[in-house]
PDB file of C-alpha atoms in Angstrom:
ATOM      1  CA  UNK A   1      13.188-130.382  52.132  1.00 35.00           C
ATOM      2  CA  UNK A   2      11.110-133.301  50.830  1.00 36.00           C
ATOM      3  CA  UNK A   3       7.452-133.231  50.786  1.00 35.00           C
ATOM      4  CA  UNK A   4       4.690-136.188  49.815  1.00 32.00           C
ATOM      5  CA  UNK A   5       1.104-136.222  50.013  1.00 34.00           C
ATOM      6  CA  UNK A   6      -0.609-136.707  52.919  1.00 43.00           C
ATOM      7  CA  UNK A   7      -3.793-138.472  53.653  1.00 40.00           C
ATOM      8  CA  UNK A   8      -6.281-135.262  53.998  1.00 41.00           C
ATOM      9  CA  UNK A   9      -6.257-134.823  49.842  1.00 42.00           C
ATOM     10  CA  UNK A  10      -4.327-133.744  46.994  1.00 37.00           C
ATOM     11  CA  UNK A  11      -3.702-130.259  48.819  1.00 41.00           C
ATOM     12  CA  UNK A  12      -2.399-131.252  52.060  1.00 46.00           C
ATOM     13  CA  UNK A  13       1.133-132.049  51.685  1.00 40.00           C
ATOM     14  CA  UNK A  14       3.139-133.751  54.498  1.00 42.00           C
ATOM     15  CA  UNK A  15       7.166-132.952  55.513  1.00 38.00           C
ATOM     16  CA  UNK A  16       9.720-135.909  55.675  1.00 36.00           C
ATOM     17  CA  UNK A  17      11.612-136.067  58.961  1.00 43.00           C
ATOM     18  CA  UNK A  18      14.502-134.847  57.159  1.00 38.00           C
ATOM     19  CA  UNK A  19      16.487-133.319  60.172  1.00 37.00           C
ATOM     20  CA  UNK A  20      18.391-134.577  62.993  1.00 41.00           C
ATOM     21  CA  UNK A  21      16.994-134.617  66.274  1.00 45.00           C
ATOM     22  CA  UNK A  22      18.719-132.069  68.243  1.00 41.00           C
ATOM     23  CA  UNK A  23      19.440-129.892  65.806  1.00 41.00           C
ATOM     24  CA  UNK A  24      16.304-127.752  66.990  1.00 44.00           C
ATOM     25  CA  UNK A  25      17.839-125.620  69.189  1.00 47.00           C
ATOM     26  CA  UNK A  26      21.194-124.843  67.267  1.00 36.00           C
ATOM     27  CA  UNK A  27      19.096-123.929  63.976  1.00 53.00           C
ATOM     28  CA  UNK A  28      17.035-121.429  66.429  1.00 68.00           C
ATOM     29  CA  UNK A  29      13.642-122.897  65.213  1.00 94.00           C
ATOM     30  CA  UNK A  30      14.243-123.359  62.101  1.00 96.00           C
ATOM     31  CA  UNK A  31      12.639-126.890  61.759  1.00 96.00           C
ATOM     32  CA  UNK A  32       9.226-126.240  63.696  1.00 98.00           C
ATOM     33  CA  UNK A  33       8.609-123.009  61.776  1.00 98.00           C
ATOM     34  CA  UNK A  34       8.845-124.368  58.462  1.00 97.00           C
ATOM     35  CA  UNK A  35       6.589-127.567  59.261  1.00 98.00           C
ATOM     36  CA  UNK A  36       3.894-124.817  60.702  1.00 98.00           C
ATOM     37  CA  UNK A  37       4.710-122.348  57.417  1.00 98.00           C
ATOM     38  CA  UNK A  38       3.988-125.441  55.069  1.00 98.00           C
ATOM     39  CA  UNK A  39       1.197-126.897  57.193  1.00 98.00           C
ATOM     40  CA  UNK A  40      -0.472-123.284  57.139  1.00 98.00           C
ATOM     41  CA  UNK A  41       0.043-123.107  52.833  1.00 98.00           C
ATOM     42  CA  UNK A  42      -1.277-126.870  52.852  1.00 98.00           C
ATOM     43  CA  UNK A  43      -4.508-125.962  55.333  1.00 98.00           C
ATOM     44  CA  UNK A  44      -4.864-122.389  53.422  1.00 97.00           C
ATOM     45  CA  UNK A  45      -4.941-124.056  50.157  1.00 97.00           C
ATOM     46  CA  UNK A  46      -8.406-126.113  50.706  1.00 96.00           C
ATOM     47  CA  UNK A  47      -9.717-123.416  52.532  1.00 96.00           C
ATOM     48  CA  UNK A  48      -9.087-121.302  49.002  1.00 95.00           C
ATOM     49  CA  UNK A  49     -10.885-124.132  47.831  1.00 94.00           C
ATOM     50  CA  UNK A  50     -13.924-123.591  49.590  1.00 91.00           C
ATOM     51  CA  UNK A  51     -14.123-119.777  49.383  1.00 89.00           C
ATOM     52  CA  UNK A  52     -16.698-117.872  47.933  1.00 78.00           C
ATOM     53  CA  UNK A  53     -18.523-120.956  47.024  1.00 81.00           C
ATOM     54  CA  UNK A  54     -21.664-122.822  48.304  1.00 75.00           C
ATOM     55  CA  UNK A  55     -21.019-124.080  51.777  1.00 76.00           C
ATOM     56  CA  UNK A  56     -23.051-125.859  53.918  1.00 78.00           C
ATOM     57  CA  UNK A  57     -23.077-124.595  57.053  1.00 80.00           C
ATOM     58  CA  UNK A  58     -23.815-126.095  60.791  1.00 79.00           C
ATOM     59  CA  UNK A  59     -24.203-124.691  63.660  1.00 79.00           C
ATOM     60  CA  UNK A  60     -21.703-125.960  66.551  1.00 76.00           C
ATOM     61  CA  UNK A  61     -23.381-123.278  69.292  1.00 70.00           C
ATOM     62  CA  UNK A  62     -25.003-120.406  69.324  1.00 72.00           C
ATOM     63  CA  UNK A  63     -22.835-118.212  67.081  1.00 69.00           C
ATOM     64  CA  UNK A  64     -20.597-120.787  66.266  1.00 71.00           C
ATOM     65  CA  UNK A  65     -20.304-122.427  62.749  1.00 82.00           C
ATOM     66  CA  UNK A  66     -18.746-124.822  61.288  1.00 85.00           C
ATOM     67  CA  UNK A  67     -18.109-126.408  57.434  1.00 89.00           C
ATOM     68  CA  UNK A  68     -15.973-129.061  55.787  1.00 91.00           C
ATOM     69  CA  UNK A  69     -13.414-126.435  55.452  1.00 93.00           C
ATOM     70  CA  UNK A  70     -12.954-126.253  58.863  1.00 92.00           C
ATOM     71  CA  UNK A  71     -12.630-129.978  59.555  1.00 94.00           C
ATOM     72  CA  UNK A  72     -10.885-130.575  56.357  1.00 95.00           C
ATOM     73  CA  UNK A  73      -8.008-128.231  57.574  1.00 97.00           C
ATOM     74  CA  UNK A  74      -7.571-129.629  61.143  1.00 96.00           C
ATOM     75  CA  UNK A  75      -7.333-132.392  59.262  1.00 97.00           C
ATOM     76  CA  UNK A  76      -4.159-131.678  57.237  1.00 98.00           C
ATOM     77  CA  UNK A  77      -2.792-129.370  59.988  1.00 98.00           C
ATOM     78  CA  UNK A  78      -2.890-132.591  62.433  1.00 97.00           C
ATOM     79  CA  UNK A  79      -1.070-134.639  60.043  1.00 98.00           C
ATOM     80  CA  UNK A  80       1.908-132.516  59.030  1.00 98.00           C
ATOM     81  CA  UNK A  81       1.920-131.684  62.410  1.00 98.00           C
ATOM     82  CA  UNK A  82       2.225-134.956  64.036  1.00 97.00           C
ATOM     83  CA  UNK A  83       4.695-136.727  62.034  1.00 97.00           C
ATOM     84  CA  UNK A  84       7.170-133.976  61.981  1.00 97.00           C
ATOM     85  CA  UNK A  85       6.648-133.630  65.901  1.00 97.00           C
ATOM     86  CA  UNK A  86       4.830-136.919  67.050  1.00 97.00           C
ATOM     87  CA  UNK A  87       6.356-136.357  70.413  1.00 97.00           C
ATOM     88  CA  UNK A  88       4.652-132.782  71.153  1.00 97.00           C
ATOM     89  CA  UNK A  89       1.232-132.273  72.664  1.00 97.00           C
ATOM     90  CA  UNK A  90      -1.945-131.118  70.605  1.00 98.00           C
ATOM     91  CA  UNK A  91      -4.761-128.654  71.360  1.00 98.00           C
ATOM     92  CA  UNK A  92      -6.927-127.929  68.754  1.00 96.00           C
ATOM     93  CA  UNK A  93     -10.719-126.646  68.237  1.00 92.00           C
ATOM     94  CA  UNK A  94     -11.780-128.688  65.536  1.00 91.00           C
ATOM     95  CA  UNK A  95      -9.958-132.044  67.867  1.00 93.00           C
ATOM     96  CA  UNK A  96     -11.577-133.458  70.859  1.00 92.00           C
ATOM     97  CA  UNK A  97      -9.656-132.074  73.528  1.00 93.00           C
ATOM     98  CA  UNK A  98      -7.271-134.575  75.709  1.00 92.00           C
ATOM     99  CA  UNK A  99      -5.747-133.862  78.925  1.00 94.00           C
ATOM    100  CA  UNK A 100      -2.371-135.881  77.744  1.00 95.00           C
ATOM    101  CA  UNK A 101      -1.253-132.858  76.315  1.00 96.00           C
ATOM    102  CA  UNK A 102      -0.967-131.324  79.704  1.00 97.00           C
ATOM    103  CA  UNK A 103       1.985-133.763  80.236  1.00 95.00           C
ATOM    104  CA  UNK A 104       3.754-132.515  77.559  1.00 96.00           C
ATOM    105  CA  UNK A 105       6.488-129.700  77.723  1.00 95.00           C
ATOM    106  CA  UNK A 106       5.850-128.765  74.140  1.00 98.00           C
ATOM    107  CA  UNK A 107       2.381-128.282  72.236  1.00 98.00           C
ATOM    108  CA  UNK A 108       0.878-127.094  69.187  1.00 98.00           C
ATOM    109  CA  UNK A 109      -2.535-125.107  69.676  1.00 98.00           C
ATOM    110  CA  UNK A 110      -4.165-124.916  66.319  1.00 98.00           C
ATOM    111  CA  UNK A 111      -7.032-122.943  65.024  1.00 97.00           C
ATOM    112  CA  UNK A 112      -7.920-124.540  61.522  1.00 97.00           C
ATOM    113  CA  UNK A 113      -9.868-121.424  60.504  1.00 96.00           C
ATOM    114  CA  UNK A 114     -10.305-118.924  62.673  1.00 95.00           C
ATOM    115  CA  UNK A 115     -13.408-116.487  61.016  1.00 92.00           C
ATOM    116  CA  UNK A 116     -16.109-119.086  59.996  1.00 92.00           C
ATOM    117  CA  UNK A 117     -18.129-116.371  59.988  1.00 90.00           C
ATOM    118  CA  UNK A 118     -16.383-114.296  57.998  1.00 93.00           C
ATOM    119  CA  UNK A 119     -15.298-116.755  55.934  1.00 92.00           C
ATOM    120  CA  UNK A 120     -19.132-118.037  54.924  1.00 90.00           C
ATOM    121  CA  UNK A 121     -20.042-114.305  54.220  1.00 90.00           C
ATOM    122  CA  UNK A 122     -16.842-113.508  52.021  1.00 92.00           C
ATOM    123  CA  UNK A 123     -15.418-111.151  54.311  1.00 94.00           C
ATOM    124  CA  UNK A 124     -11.448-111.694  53.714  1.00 96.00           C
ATOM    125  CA  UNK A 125     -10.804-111.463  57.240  1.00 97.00           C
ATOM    126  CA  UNK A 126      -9.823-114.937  58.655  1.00 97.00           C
ATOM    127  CA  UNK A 127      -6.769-117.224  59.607  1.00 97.00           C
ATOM    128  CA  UNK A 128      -5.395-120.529  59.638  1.00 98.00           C
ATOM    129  CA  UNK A 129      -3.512-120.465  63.231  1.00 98.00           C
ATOM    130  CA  UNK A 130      -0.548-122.493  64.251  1.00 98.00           C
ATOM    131  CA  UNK A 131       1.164-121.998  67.539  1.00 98.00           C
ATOM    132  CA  UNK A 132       3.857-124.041  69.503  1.00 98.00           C
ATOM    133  CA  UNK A 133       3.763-123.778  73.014  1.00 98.00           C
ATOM    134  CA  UNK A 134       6.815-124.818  75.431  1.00 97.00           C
ATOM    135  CA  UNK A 135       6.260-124.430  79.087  1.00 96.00           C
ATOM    136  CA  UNK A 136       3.151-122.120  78.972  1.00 97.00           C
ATOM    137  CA  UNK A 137       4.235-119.409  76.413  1.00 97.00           C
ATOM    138  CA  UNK A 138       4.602-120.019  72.611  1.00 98.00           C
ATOM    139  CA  UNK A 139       7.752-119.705  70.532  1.00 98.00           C
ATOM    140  CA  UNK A 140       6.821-119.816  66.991  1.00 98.00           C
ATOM    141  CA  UNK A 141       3.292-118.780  65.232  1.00 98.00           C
ATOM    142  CA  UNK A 142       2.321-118.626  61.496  1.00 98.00           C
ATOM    143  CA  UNK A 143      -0.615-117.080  60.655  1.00 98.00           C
ATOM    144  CA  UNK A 144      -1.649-117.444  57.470  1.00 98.00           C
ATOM    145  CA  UNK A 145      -5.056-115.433  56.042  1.00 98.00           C
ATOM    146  CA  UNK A 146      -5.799-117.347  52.871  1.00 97.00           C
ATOM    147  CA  UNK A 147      -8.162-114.502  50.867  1.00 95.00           C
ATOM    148  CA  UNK A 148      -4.801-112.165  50.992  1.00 95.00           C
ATOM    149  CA  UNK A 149      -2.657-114.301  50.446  1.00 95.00           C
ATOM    150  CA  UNK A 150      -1.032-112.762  53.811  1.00 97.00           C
ATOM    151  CA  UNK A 151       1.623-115.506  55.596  1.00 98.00           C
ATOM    152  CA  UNK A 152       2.665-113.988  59.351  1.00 98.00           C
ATOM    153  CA  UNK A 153       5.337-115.811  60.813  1.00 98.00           C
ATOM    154  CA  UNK A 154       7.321-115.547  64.529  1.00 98.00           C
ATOM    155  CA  UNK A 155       9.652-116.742  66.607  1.00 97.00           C
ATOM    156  CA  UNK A 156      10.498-115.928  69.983  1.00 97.00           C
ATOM    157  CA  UNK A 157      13.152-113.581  70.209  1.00 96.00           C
ATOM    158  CA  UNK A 158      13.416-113.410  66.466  1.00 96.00           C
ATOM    159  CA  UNK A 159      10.719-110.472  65.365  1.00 97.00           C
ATOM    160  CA  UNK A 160       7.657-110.707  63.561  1.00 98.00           C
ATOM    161  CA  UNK A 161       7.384-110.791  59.556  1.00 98.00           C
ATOM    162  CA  UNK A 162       4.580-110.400  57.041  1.00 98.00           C
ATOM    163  CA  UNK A 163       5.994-112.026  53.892  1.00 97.00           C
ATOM    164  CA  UNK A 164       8.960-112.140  54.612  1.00 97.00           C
ATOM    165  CA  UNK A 165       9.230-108.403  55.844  1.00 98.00           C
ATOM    166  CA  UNK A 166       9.936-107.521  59.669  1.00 98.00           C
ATOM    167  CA  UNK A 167       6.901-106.195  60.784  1.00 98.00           C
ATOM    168  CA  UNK A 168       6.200-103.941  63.884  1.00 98.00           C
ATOM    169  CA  UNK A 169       3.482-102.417  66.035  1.00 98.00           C
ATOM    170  CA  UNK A 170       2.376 -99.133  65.708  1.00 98.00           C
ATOM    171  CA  UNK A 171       3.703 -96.060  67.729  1.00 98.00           C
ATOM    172  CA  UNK A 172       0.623 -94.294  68.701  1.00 98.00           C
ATOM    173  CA  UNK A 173       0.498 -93.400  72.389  1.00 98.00           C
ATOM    174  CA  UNK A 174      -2.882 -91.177  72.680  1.00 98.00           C
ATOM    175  CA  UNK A 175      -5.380 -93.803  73.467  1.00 98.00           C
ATOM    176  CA  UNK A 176      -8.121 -90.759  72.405  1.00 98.00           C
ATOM    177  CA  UNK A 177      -6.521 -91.531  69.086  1.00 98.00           C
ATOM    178  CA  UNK A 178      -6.204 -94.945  69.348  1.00 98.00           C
ATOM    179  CA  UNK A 179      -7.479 -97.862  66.411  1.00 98.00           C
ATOM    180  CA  UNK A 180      -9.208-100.175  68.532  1.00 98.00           C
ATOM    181  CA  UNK A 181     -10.065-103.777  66.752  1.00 98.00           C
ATOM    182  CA  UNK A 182     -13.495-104.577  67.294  1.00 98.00           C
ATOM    183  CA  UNK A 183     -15.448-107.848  67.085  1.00 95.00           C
ATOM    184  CA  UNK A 184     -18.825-107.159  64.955  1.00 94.00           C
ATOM    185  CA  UNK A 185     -20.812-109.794  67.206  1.00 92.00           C
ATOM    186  CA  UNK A 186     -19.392-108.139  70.349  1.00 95.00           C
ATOM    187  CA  UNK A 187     -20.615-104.589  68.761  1.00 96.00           C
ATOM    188  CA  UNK A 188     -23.557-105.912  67.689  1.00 95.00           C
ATOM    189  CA  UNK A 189     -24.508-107.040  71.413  1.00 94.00           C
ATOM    190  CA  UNK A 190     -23.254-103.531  72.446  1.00 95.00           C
ATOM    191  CA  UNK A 191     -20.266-104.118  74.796  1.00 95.00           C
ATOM    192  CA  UNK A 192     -18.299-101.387  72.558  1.00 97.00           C
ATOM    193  CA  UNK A 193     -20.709 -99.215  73.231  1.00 97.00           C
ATOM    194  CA  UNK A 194     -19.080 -97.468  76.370  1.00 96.00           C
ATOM    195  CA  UNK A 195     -15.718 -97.513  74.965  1.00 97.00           C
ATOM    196  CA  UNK A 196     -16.785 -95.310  71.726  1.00 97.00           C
ATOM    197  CA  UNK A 197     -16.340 -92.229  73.149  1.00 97.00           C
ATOM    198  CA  UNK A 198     -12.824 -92.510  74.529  1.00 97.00           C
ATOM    199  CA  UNK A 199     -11.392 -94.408  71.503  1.00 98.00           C
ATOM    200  CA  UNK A 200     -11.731 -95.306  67.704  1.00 98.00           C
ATOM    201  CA  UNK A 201     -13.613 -98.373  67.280  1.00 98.00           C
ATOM    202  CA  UNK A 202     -12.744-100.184  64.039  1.00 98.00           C
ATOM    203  CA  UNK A 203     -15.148-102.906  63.372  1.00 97.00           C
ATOM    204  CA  UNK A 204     -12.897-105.732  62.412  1.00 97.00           C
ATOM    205  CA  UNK A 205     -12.864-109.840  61.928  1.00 95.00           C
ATOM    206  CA  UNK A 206     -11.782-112.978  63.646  1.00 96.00           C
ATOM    207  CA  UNK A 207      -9.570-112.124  66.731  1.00 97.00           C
ATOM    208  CA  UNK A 208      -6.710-113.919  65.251  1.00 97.00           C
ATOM    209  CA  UNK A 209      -6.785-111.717  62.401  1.00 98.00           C
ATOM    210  CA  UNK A 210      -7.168-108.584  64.684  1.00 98.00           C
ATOM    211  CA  UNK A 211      -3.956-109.195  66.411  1.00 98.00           C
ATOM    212  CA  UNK A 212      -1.756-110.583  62.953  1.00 98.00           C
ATOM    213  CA  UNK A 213      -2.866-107.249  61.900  1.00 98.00           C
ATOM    214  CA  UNK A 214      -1.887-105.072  65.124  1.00 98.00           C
ATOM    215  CA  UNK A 215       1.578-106.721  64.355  1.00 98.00           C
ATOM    216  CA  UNK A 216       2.240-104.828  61.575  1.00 98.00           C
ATOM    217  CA  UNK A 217       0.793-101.334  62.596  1.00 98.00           C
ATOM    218  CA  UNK A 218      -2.752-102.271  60.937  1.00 97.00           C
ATOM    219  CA  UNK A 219      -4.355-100.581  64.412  1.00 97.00           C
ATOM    220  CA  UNK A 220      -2.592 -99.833  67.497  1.00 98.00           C
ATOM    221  CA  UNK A 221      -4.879-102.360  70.285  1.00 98.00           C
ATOM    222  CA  UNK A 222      -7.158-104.837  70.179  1.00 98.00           C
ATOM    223  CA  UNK A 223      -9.413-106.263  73.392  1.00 98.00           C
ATOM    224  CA  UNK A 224     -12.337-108.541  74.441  1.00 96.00           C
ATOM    225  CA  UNK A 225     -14.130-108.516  77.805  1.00 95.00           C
ATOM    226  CA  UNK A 226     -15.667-112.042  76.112  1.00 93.00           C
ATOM    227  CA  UNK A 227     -13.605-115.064  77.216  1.00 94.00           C
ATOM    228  CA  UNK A 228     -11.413-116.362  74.154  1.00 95.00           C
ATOM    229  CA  UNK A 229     -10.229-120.183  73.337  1.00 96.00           C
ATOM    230  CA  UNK A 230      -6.404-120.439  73.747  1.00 98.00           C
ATOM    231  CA  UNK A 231      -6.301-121.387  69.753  1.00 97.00           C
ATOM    232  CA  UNK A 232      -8.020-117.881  69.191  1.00 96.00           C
ATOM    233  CA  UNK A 233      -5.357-115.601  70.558  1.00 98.00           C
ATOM    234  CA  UNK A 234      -2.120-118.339  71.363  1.00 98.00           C
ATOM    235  CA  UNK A 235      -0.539-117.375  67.512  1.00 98.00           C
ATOM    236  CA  UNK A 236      -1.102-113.763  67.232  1.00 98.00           C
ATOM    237  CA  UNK A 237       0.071-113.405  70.596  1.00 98.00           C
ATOM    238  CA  UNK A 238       3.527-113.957  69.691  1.00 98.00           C
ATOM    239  CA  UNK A 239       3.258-111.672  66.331  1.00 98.00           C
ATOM    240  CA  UNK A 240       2.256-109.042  68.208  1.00 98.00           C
ATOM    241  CA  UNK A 241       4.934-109.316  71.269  1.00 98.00           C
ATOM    242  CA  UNK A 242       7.732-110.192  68.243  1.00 98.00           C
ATOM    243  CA  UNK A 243       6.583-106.778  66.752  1.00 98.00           C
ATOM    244  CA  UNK A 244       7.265-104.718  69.743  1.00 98.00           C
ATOM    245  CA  UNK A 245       3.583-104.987  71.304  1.00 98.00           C
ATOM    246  CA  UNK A 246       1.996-106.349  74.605  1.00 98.00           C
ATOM    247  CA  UNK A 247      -0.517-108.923  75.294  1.00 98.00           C
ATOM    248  CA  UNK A 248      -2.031-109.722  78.737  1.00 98.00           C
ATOM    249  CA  UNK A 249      -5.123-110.856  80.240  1.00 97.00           C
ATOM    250  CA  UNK A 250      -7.680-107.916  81.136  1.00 96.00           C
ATOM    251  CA  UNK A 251      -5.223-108.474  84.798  1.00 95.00           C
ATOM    252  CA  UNK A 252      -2.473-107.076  82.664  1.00 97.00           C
ATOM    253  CA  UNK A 253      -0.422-110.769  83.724  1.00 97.00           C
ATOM    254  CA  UNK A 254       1.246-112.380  81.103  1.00 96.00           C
ATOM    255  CA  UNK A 255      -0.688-114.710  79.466  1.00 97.00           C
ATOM    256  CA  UNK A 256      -0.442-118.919  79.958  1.00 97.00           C
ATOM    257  CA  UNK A 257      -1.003-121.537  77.542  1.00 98.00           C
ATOM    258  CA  UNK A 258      -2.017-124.972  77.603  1.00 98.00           C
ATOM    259  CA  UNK A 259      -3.976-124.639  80.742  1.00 97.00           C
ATOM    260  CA  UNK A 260      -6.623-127.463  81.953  1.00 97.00           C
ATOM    261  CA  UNK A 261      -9.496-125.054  80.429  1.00 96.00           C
ATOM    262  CA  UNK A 262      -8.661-124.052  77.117  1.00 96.00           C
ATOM    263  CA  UNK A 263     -10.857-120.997  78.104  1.00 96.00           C
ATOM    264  CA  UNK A 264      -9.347-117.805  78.814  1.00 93.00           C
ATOM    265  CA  UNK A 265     -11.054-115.102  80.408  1.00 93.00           C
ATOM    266  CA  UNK A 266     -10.633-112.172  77.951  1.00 94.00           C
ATOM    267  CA  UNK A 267      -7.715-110.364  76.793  1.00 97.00           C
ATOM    268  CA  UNK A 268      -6.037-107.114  76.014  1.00 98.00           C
ATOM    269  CA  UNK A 269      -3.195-106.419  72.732  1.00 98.00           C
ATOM    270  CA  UNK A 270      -1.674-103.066  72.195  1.00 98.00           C
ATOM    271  CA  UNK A 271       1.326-101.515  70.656  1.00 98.00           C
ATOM    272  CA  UNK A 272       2.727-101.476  74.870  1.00 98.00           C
ATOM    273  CA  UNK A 273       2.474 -97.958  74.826  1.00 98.00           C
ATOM    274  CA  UNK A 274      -1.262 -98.083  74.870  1.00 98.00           C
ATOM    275  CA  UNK A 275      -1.644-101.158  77.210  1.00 98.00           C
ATOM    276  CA  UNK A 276      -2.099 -99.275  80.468  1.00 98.00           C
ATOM    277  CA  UNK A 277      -4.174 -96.739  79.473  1.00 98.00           C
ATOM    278  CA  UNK A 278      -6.816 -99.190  77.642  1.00 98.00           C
ATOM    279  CA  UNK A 279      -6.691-101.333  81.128  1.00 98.00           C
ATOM    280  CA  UNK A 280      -7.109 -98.190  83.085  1.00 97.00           C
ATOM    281  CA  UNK A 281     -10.222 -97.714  80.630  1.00 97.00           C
ATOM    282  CA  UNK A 282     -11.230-100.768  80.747  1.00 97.00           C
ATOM    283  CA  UNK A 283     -11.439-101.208  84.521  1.00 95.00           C
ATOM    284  CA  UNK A 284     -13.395 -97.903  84.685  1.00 93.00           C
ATOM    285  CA  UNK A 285     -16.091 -98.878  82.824  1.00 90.00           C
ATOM    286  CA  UNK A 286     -16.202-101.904  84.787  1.00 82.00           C
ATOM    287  CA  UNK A 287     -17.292-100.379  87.473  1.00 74.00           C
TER     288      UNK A 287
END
């Protein structure tokens, strides 16, 4: 496979069209999840540039920052992306959103660092995000969290691995018992608050990295009652189903990507043998 520098700096490296078209489908994937592998190295590269030194740091929203890391890998991601695929549709956070994607069949959703947070206060618990999306539901994801050096790869109908190694959800059935993956803003505002006593609460980071870590038995569920951008949860959706788990919204429906509103309205990850229990929970302290 031939590779040459792309525009985004010495770090971002771009993939020849190399392949036939057509040859997609036979090689099961092959082609789209070794773009996203390389494009997640190339992205987690600068970002390993940028850790645990002096950032500066703006503020997007409330809560929501942003650095040249961030921009720097969209950048790259974008690239790599878009000439091995210049065809497919693109939703990404650090892009201004288009609604041409929506009249695409196939699209990448792409969070260039998901864990600003974490990442400006050294807390090794964020992703680079790549997901392709055909008809609503994805069919390959790389994760790749850059501090740990920790690449999580899937295709649909062809498991989950972390490294290389098949990875899988954990077995735990008691949801008294149960890991739960919590956001630290969300705790920090106190909507955890009413689930502590029926469930063990593990303050943890960015939702991607919550549910690339539920895929390999690092916590048995993960939830938020706080609507989540589809490039938050669209990857580690796929790990976790490719390891044997569920994801839903908090409906317990399947969940649908590249929708008008990037937006979606919460959403629930388990090992499946949790997943009705925690919505049973959740609805009842809805109420």
């Amino acid at each position: 496979m031939a590779l040459r520098l792309c525009k985004s700096g010495p770090t971002c490296y771009g993939i020849a069209d190399a392949w036939h078209e057509g040859a997609d489908r036979v090689s099961g994937l092959v082609r789209e999840r070794e773009v996203a592998m390389e494009a997640a190295r190339a992205a987690g590269a600068i970002i390993r540039g940028y850790y645990k030194t002096d950032l500066t740091v703006e503020m997007k929203g409330p809560d929501d920052p942003l650095t040249a890391a961030d921009r720097e890998s969209n950048a790259c991601i974008h690239e790599m992306i878009s000439r091995a695929f210049p065809e497919d549709g693109w939703l990404s956070e650090e892009t201004a959103d288009s609604t041409a994607r929506l009249e695409r069949r196939r699209v990448w959703i792409v969070d260039p660092l998901d864990g600003t947070k974490e990442f400006t206060q050294h807390i090794p618990e964020f992703c680079v995000c790549i997901a392709l999306v055909e008809d609503g539901r994805p069919i390959v994801a790389v994760e790749l969290n850059p501090a740990a050096e920790r690449l999580y790869c899937a295709v649909r109908g062809q498991g989950t691995t972390v490294n290389g190694d098949p990875a899988r959800v954990s077995t735990q059935r008691d949801v008294a018992a149960a890991e739960v993956l919590a956001s630290r803003s969300e705790d920090k505002r106190g909507e955890w608050d009413a689930f502590k006593p029926h469930c063990k609460v593990v303050l943890t980071g960015s939702v991607a990295f919550k549910l690339a870590e539920l895929s390999t038995g690092h916590g048995d569920a993960t939830f938020t009652l706080t609507p989540k951008n589809e490039w938050d949860i669209c990857a580690g959706s796929l790990l976790v189903e490719e390891a044997g788990g569920r994801v839903t919204g908090l409906d317990g429906r399947p969940l649908v990507f590249n929708q008008p509103s990037p937006l979606r309205p919460g959403m629930i990850a388990s090992n499946g043998l949790l997943h009705d229990g925690l919505l049973r929970l959740i609805a009842q302290t809805q109420r």
